[in-house]
Short mmCIF file of C-alpha atoms in Angstrom, two decimals:
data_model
loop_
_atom_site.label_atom_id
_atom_site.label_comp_id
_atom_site.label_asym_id
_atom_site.label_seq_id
_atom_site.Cartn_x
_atom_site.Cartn_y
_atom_site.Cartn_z
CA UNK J 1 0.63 -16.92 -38.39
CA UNK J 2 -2.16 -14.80 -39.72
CA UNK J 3 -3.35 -10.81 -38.36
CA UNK J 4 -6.73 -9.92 -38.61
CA UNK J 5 -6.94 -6.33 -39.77
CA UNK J 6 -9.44 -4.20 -41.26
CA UNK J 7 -11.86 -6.74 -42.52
CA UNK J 8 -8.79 -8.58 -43.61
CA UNK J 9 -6.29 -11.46 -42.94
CA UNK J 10 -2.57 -10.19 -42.94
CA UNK J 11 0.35 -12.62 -43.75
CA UNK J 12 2.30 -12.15 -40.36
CA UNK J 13 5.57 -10.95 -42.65
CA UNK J 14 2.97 -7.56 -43.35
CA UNK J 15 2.11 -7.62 -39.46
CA UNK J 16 4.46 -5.38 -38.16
CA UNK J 17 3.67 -2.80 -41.09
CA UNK J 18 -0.03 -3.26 -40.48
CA UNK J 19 0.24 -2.93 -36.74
CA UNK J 20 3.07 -0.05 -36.95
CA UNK J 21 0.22 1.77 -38.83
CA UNK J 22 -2.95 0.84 -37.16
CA UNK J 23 -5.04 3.84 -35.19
CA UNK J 24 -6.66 1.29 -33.26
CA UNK J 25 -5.39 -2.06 -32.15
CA UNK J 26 -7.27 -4.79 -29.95
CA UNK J 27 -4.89 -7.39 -27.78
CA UNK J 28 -7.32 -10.68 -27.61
CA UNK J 29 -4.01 -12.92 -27.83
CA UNK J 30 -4.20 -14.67 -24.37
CA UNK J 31 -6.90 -15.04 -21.80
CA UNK J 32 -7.11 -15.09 -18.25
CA UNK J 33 -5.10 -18.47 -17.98
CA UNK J 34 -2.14 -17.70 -19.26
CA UNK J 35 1.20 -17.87 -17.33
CA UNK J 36 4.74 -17.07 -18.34
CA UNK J 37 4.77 -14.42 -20.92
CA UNK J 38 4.24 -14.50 -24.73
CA UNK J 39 6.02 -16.98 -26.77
CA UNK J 40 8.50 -14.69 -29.33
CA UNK J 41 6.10 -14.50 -32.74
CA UNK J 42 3.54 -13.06 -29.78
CA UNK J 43 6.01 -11.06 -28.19
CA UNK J 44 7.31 -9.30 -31.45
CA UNK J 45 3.69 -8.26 -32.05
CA UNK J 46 3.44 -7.34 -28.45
CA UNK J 47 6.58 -4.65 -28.86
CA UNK J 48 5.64 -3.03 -32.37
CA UNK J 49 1.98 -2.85 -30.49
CA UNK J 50 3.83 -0.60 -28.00
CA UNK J 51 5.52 1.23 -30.59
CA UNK J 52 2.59 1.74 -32.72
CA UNK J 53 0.65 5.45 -32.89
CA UNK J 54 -2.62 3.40 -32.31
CA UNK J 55 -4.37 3.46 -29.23
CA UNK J 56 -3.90 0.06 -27.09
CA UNK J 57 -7.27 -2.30 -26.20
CA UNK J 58 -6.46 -4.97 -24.14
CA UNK J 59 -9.39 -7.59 -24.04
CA UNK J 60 -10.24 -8.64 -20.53
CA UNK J 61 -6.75 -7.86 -19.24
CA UNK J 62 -2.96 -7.48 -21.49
CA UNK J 63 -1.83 -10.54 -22.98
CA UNK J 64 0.96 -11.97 -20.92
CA UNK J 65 0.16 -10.65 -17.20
CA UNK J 66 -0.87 -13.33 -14.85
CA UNK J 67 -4.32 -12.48 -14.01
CA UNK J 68 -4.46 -13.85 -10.29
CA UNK J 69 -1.15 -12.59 -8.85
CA UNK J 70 -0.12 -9.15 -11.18
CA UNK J 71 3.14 -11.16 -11.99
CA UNK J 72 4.75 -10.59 -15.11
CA UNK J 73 7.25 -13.24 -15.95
CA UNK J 74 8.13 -12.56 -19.83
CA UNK J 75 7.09 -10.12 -23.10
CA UNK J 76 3.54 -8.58 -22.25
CA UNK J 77 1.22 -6.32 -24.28
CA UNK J 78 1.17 -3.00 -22.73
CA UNK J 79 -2.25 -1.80 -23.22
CA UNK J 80 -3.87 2.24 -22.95
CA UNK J 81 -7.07 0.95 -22.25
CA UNK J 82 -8.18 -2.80 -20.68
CA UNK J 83 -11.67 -3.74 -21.07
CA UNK J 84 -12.45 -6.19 -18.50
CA UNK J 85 -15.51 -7.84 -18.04
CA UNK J 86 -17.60 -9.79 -14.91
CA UNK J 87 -15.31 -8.57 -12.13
CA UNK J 88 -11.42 -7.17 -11.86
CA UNK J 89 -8.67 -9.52 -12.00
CA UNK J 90 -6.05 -9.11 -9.44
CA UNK J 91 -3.56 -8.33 -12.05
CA UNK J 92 -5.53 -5.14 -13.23
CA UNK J 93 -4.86 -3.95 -9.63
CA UNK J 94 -1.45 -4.81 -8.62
CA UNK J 95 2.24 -4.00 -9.90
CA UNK J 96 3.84 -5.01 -12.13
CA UNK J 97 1.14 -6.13 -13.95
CA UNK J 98 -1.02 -3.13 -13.10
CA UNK J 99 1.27 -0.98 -15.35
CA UNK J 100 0.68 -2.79 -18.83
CA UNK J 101 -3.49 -2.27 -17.77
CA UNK J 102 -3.48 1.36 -18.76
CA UNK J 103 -6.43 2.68 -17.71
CA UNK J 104 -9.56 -0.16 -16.66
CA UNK J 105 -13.18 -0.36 -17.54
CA UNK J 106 -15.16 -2.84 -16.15
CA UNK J 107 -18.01 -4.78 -18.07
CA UNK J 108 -21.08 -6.44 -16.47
CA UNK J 109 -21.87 -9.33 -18.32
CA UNK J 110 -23.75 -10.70 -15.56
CA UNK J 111 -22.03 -13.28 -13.73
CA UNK J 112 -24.26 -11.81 -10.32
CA UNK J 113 -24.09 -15.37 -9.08
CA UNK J 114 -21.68 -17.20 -10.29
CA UNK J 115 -18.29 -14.75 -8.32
CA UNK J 116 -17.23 -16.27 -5.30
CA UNK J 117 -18.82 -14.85 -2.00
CA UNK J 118 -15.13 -13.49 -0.71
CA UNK J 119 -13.26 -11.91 -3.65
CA UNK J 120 -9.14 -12.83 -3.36
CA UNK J 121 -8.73 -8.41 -3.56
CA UNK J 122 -10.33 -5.80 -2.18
CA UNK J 123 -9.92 -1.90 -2.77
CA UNK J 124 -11.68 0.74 -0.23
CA UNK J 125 -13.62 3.52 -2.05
CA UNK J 126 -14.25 6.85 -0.16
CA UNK J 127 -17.41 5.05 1.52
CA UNK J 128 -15.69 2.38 2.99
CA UNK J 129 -12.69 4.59 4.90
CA UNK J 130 -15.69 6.77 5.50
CA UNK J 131 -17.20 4.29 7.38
CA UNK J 132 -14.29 2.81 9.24
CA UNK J 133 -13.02 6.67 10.14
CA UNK J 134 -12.80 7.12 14.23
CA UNK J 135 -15.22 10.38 15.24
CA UNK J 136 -14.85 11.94 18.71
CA UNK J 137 -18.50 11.97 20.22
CA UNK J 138 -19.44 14.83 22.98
CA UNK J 139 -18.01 13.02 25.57
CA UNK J 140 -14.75 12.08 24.14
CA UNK J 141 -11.34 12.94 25.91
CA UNK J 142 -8.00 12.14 24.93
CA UNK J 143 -7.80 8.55 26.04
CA UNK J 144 -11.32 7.60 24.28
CA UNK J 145 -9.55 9.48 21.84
CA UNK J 146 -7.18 7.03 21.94
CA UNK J 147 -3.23 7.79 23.22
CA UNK J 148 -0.41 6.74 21.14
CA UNK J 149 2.97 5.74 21.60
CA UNK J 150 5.91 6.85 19.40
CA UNK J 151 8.96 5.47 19.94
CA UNK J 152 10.96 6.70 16.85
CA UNK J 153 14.33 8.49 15.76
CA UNK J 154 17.74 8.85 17.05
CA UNK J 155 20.73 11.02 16.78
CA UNK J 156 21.47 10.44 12.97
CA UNK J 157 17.25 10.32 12.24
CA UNK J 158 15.30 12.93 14.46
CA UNK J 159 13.47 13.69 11.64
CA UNK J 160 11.87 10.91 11.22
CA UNK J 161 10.56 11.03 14.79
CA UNK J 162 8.72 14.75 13.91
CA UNK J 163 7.08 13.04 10.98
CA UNK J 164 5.66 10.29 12.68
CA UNK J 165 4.48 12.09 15.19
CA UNK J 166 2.98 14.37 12.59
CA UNK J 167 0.80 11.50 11.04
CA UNK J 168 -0.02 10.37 14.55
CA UNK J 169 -1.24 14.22 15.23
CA UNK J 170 -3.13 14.72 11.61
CA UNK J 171 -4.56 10.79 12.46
CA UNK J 172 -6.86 11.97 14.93
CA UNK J 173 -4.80 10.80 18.53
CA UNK J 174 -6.41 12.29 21.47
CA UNK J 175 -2.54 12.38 22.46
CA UNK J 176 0.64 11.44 21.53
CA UNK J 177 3.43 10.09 24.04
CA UNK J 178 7.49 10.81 22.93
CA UNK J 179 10.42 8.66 23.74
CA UNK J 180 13.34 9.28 22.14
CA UNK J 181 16.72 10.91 21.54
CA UNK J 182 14.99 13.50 19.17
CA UNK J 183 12.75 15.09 22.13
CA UNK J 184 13.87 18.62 21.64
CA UNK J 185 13.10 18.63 17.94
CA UNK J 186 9.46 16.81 18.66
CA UNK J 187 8.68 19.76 21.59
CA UNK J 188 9.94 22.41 19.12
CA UNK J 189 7.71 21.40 16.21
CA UNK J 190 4.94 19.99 18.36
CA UNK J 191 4.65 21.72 21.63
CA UNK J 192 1.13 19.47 22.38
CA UNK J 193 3.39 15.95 22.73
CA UNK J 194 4.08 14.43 25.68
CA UNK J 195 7.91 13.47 26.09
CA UNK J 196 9.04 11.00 28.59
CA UNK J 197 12.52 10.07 29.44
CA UNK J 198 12.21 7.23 30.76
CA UNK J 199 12.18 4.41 27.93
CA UNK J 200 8.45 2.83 26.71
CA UNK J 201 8.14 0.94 30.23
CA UNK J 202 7.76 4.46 31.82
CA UNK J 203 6.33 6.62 29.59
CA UNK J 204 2.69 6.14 31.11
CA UNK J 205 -0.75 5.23 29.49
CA UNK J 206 -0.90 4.35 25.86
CA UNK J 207 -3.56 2.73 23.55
CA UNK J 208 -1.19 1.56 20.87
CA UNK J 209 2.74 1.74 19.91
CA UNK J 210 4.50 2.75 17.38
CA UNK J 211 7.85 1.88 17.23
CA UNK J 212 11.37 2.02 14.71
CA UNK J 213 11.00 4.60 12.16
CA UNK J 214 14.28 6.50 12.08
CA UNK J 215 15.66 4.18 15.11
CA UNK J 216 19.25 3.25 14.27
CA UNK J 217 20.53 0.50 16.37
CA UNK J 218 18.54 0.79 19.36
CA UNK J 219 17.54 -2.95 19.62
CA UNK J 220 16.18 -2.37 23.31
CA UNK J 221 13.70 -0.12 22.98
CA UNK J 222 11.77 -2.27 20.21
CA UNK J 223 11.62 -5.12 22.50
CA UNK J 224 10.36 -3.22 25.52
CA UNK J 225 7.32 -1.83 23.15
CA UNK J 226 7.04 -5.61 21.87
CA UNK J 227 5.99 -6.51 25.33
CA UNK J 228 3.55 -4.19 25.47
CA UNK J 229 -0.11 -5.77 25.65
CA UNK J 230 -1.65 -3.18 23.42
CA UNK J 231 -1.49 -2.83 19.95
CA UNK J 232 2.07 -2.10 17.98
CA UNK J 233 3.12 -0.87 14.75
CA UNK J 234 6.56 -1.86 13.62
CA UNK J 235 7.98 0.27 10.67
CA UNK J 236 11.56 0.70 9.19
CA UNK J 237 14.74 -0.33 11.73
CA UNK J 238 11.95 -1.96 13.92
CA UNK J 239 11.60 -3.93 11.36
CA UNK J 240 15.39 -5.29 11.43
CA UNK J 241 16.04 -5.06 14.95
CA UNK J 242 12.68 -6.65 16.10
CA UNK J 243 12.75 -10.51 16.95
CA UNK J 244 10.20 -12.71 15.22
CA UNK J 245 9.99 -14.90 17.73
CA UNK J 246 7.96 -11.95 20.31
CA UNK J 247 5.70 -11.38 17.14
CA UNK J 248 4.56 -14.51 16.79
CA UNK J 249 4.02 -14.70 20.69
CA UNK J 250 2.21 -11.52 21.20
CA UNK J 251 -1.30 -11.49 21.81
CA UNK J 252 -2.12 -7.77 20.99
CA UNK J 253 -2.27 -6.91 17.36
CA UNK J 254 0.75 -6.43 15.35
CA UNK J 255 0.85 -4.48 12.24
CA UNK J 256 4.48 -4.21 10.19
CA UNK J 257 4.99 -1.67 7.61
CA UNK J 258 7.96 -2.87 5.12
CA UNK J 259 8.83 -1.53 2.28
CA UNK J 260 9.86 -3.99 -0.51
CA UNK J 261 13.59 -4.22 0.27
CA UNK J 262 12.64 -4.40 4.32
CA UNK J 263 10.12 -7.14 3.19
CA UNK J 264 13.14 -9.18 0.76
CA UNK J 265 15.19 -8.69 4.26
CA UNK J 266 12.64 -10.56 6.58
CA UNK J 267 11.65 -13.24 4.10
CA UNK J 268 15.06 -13.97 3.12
CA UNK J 269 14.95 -13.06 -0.90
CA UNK J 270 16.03 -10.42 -3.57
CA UNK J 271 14.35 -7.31 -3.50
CA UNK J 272 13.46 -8.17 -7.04
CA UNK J 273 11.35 -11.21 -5.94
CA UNK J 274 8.87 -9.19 -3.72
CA UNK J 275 8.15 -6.82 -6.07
CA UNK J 276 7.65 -9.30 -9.08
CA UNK J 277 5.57 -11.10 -7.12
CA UNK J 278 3.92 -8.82 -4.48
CA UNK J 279 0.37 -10.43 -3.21
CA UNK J 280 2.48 -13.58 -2.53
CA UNK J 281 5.44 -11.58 -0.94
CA UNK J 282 2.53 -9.91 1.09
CA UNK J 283 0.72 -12.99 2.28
CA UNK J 284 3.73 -15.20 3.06
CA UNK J 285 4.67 -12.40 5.69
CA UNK J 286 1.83 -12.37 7.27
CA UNK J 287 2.06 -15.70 7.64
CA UNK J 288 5.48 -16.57 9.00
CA UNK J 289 4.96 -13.46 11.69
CA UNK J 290 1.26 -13.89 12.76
CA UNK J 291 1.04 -10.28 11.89
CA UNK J 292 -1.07 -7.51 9.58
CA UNK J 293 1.13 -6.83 6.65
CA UNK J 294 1.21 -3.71 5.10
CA UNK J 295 4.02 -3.45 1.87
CA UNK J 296 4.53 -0.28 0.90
CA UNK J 297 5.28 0.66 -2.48
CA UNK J 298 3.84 1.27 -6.34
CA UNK J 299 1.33 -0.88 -4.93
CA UNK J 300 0.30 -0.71 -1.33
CA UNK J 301 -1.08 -4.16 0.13
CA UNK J 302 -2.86 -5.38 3.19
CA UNK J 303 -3.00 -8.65 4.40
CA UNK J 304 -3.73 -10.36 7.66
CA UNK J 305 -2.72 -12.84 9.82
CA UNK J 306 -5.50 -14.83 9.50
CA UNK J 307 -5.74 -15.09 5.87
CA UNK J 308 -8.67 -13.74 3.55
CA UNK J 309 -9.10 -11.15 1.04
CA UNK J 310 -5.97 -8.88 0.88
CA UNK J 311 -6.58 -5.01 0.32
CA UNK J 312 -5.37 -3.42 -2.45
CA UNK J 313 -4.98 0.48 -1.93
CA UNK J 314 -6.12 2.58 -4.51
CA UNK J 315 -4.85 6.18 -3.80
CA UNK J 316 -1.23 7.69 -4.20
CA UNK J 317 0.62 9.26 -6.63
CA UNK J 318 4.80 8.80 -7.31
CA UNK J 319 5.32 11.88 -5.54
CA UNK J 320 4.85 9.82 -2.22
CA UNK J 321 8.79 8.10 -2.98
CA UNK J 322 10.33 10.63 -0.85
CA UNK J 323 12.33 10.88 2.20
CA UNK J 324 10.07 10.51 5.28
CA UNK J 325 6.71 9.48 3.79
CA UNK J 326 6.36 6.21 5.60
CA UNK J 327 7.35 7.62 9.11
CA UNK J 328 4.34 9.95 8.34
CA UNK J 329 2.05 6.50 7.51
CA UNK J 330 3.06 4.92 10.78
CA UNK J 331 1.95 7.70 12.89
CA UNK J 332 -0.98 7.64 11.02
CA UNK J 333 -1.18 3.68 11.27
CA UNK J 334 -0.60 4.00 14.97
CA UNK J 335 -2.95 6.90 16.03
CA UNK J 336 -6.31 4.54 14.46
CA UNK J 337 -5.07 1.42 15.74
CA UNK J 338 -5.13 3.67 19.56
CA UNK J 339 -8.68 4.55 18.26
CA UNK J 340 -9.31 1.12 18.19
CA UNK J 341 -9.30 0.48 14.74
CA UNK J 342 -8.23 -3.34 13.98
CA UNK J 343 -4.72 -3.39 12.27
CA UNK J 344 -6.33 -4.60 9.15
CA UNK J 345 -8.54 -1.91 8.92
CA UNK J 346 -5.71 0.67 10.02
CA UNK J 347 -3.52 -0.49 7.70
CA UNK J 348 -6.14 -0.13 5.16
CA UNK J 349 -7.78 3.32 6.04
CA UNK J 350 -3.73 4.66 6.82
CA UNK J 351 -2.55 3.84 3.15
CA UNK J 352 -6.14 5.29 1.76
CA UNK J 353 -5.50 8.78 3.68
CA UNK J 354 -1.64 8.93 3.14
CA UNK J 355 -2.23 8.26 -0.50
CA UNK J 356 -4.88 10.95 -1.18
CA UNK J 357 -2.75 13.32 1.15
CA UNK J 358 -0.18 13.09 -1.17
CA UNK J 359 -1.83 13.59 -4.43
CA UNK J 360 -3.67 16.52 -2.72
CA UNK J 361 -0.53 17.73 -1.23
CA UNK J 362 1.63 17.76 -4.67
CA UNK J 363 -1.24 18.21 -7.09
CA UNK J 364 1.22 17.43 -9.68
CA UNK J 365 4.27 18.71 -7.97
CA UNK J 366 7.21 17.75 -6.40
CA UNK J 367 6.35 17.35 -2.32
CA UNK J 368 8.24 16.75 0.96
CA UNK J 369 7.02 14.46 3.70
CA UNK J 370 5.70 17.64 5.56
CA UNK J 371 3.73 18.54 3.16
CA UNK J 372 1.68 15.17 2.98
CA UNK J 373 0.95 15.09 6.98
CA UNK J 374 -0.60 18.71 6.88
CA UNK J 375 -2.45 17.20 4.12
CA UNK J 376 -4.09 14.27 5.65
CA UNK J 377 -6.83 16.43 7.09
CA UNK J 378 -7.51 17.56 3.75
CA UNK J 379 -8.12 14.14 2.51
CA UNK J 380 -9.90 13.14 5.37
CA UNK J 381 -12.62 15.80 5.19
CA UNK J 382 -12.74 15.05 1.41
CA UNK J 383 -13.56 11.22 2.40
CA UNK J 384 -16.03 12.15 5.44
CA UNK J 385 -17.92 14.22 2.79
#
C-alpha cells in the first residue's frame, strides 16, 4: 500500500508517522458506495487519522459511513470537515454516521437536472416552519384556535402532565382540556386549563389528543382517546399500553413519538438496532402502524404513513436529554395538529421549535424541561422573523 503525501509517495510502513504528523489530511479512501466499514490496512489509517494534530477533510462524505442510511457498520474516518458535493447524502444528516461528518459544506458541481425530483431526506430551514406556523386571524377564538386534549400523568408522574400541557400552552392552543390524576398540580401551575373528571369520553370538545406521557398503567384511558375521530398523539406509556390493532384502524391521523428504546419495544429489536440504523427503524414503524413517526433522539426523524421523503430535524442541542423534554414536544405536537396542522408537518415543525427552544433555553448550559417550554415562544418569534 502506498500514501500520497506532500508531493510524495509514502511506503505504508512510514504512513502512520507521516499521517501522525500531517497539519492537513484529506480522506478520499471510499466513495459513496461503500458498505460495511474499512477493511483493517484502511482502518489503521482511519484511527492514527483521528489521532493525528491535522485537521480532518473528508471527500464527499467519511470513508466508511453508508451514505444512504447514516449506518456505520465497522472502522470509519472521523472527519472535522466533509466536503460534499451535488447534494447531501443522508448519512451527512443522520446518526451515527452524522457524527464522523464534522462540520458539512456543500459543493455545486451542477448536477441541476440530473437529482431526483423527491429527495429520500428533507430538513426544514426557518422558512419552511415559518410557513407551516398556525397564526390566529381577527376573528379567531379558541376552537379556530384549535382545543387540545391532554390526557397525561398519574400518581407516580404528575409532572409530566404540567409539561405537556406547557408545550401544548407555548404551541399556540386556543385551549387546553385536562384529564388526569395530576389535576391539582396542572390548575396550580396553569390556572387557564380546563380539567374534567370525567375520563376523555366526557371531557367535552377537542380538536386533537394527546395522550400517555407520564401515564403509568392506565391502559383505559389510551383506548378511549384511540377512539376518538380527531387527531391523536401517542407519546411514552401510550406507546406500550396502546393496541396496534386501533392504530391501524383509525381513520383520524395518528402521530407516535418514541424514543429509541420505545421504538426497539414496538418493533420487536435491541435498542442498539434502531439507533444503528435509524431512517430504516423510522420508516418500518410507520409502516407496520399506518401512523406519522416521529423518533426522538441525537437525530430526530419524521416519517409518514404513506411513504416519501422522511424529515430530518436540524435543531437541538444535547442539553435536550433531560427528564421531561418529550412530554414538553407532545404538547407541542398536539396543540398544531388541533390547529390543523397534518401530523407530518406537526411532527416536523414540533421537533424544529423544541430543538431551537432548547439551544435558546441552555445557551450552553445545563437546562430543565421548564426551561425549554417557556422557551418555545422565543424560538418561534425567532422563526416568524
Amino acid at each position: 500500500a502506498l500514501l500520497r503525501a506532500g508531493g510524495r509517495t509514502v511506503a505504508a510502513g512510514d504512513a502512520e508517522e507521516t499521517v501522525l504528523r500531517a497539519d492537513l489530511v484529506v480522506d478520499g479512501i471510499l466513495g459513496i458506495g461503500g458498505r460495511g466499514g474499512l477493511r483493517p490496512d484502511a482502518a489503521r489509517l482511519a484511527a492514527l487519522a483521528g489521532d493525528s494534530r491535522g485537521v480532518v477533510v473528508a471527500v464527499d462524505l467519511p470513508s466508511g459511513v453508508e451514505a444512504d442510511s447514516g449506518e456505520v457498520r465497522g472502522a470509519a474516518v472521523r472527519a472535522d470537515v466533509t466536503v460534499t458535493f451535488g447534494a447531501h447524502k443522508p448519512g451527512l444528516l443522520i446518526d451515527p454516521a452524522r457524527e464522523y461528518a464534522g462540520a458539512v459544506r456543500l459543493v455545486d458541481i451542477g448536477l441541476g437536472g440530473e437529482l431526483p425530483d423527491e429527495a429520500e431526506l428533507e430538513a426544514l430551514q426557518h422558512a419552511d416552519v415559518a410557513r407551516l406556523l398556525p397564526v390566529p386571524g381577527a376573528e379567531s377564538d379558541k376552537y379556530r384556535r384549535g382545543v387540545v386534549g391532554i390526557a397525561a400523568g398519574s400518581g407516580r408522574y404528575p409532572g409530566a402532565a404540567v409539561l405537556a400541557v406547557a408545550g401544548a400552552l407555548r404551541g399556540g392552543a386556543g385551549a387546553v382540556r385536562y384529564v388526569g390524576p395530576a389535576s391539582d398540580a396542572v390548575i396550580a401551575r396553569f390556572p387557564e386549563v380546563l380539567v374534567s373528571e370525567g375520563g376523555p369520553l366526557k371531557a367535552g370538545r377537542v380538536q386533537a389528543w394527546v395522550v400517555g406521557p407520564g401515564g403509568g398503567d392506565d391502559a383505559s384511558t389510551v383506548a378511549d382517546v384511540v377512539t376518538a375521530d380527531v387527531p391523536v398523539l401517542i407519546d411514552a406509556d401510550g406507546l406500550r399500553l396502546v393496541d396496534p390493532g386501533a392504530v391501524r384502524g383509525r381513520r383520524a391521523p395518528t402521530l407516535m413519538t418514541p424514543h429509541a428504546g420505545e421504538a426497539a419495544a414496538l418493533l420487536g429489536v435491541p435498542r442498539g438496532e434502531v439507533e444503528g440504523a435509524r431512517l430504516e427503524s423510522v420508516r418500518e414503524l410507520a409502516g407496520r402502524y399506518g401512523a406519522t413517526v416521529l423518533l426522538k433522539g441525537s437525530t430526530t426523524l419524521v416519517a409518514d404513513s404513506g411513504g416519501g421523503a422522511v424529515r430530518v430535524n436540524s435543531t437541538g442541542t444535547g442539553w435536550l436529554a433531560t427528564a421531561g423534554s418529550g412530554d414538553v414536544l407532545s404538547g407541542l405536537c398536539g396543540s398544531l395538529l388541533a390547529a390543523g396542522v397534518s401530523a407530518f408537518d406537526a411532527g416536523s415543525v414540533g421537533a424544529y421549535l423544541h430543538g431551537l427552544a432548547g439551544r435558546l433555553a441552555a445557551d450552553g448550559a445545563p437546562v430543565g424541561a421548564h426551561d425549554v417550554a417557556e422557551a418555545v415562544r422565543v424560538a418561534w418569534r425567532d422563526v416568524r422573523d
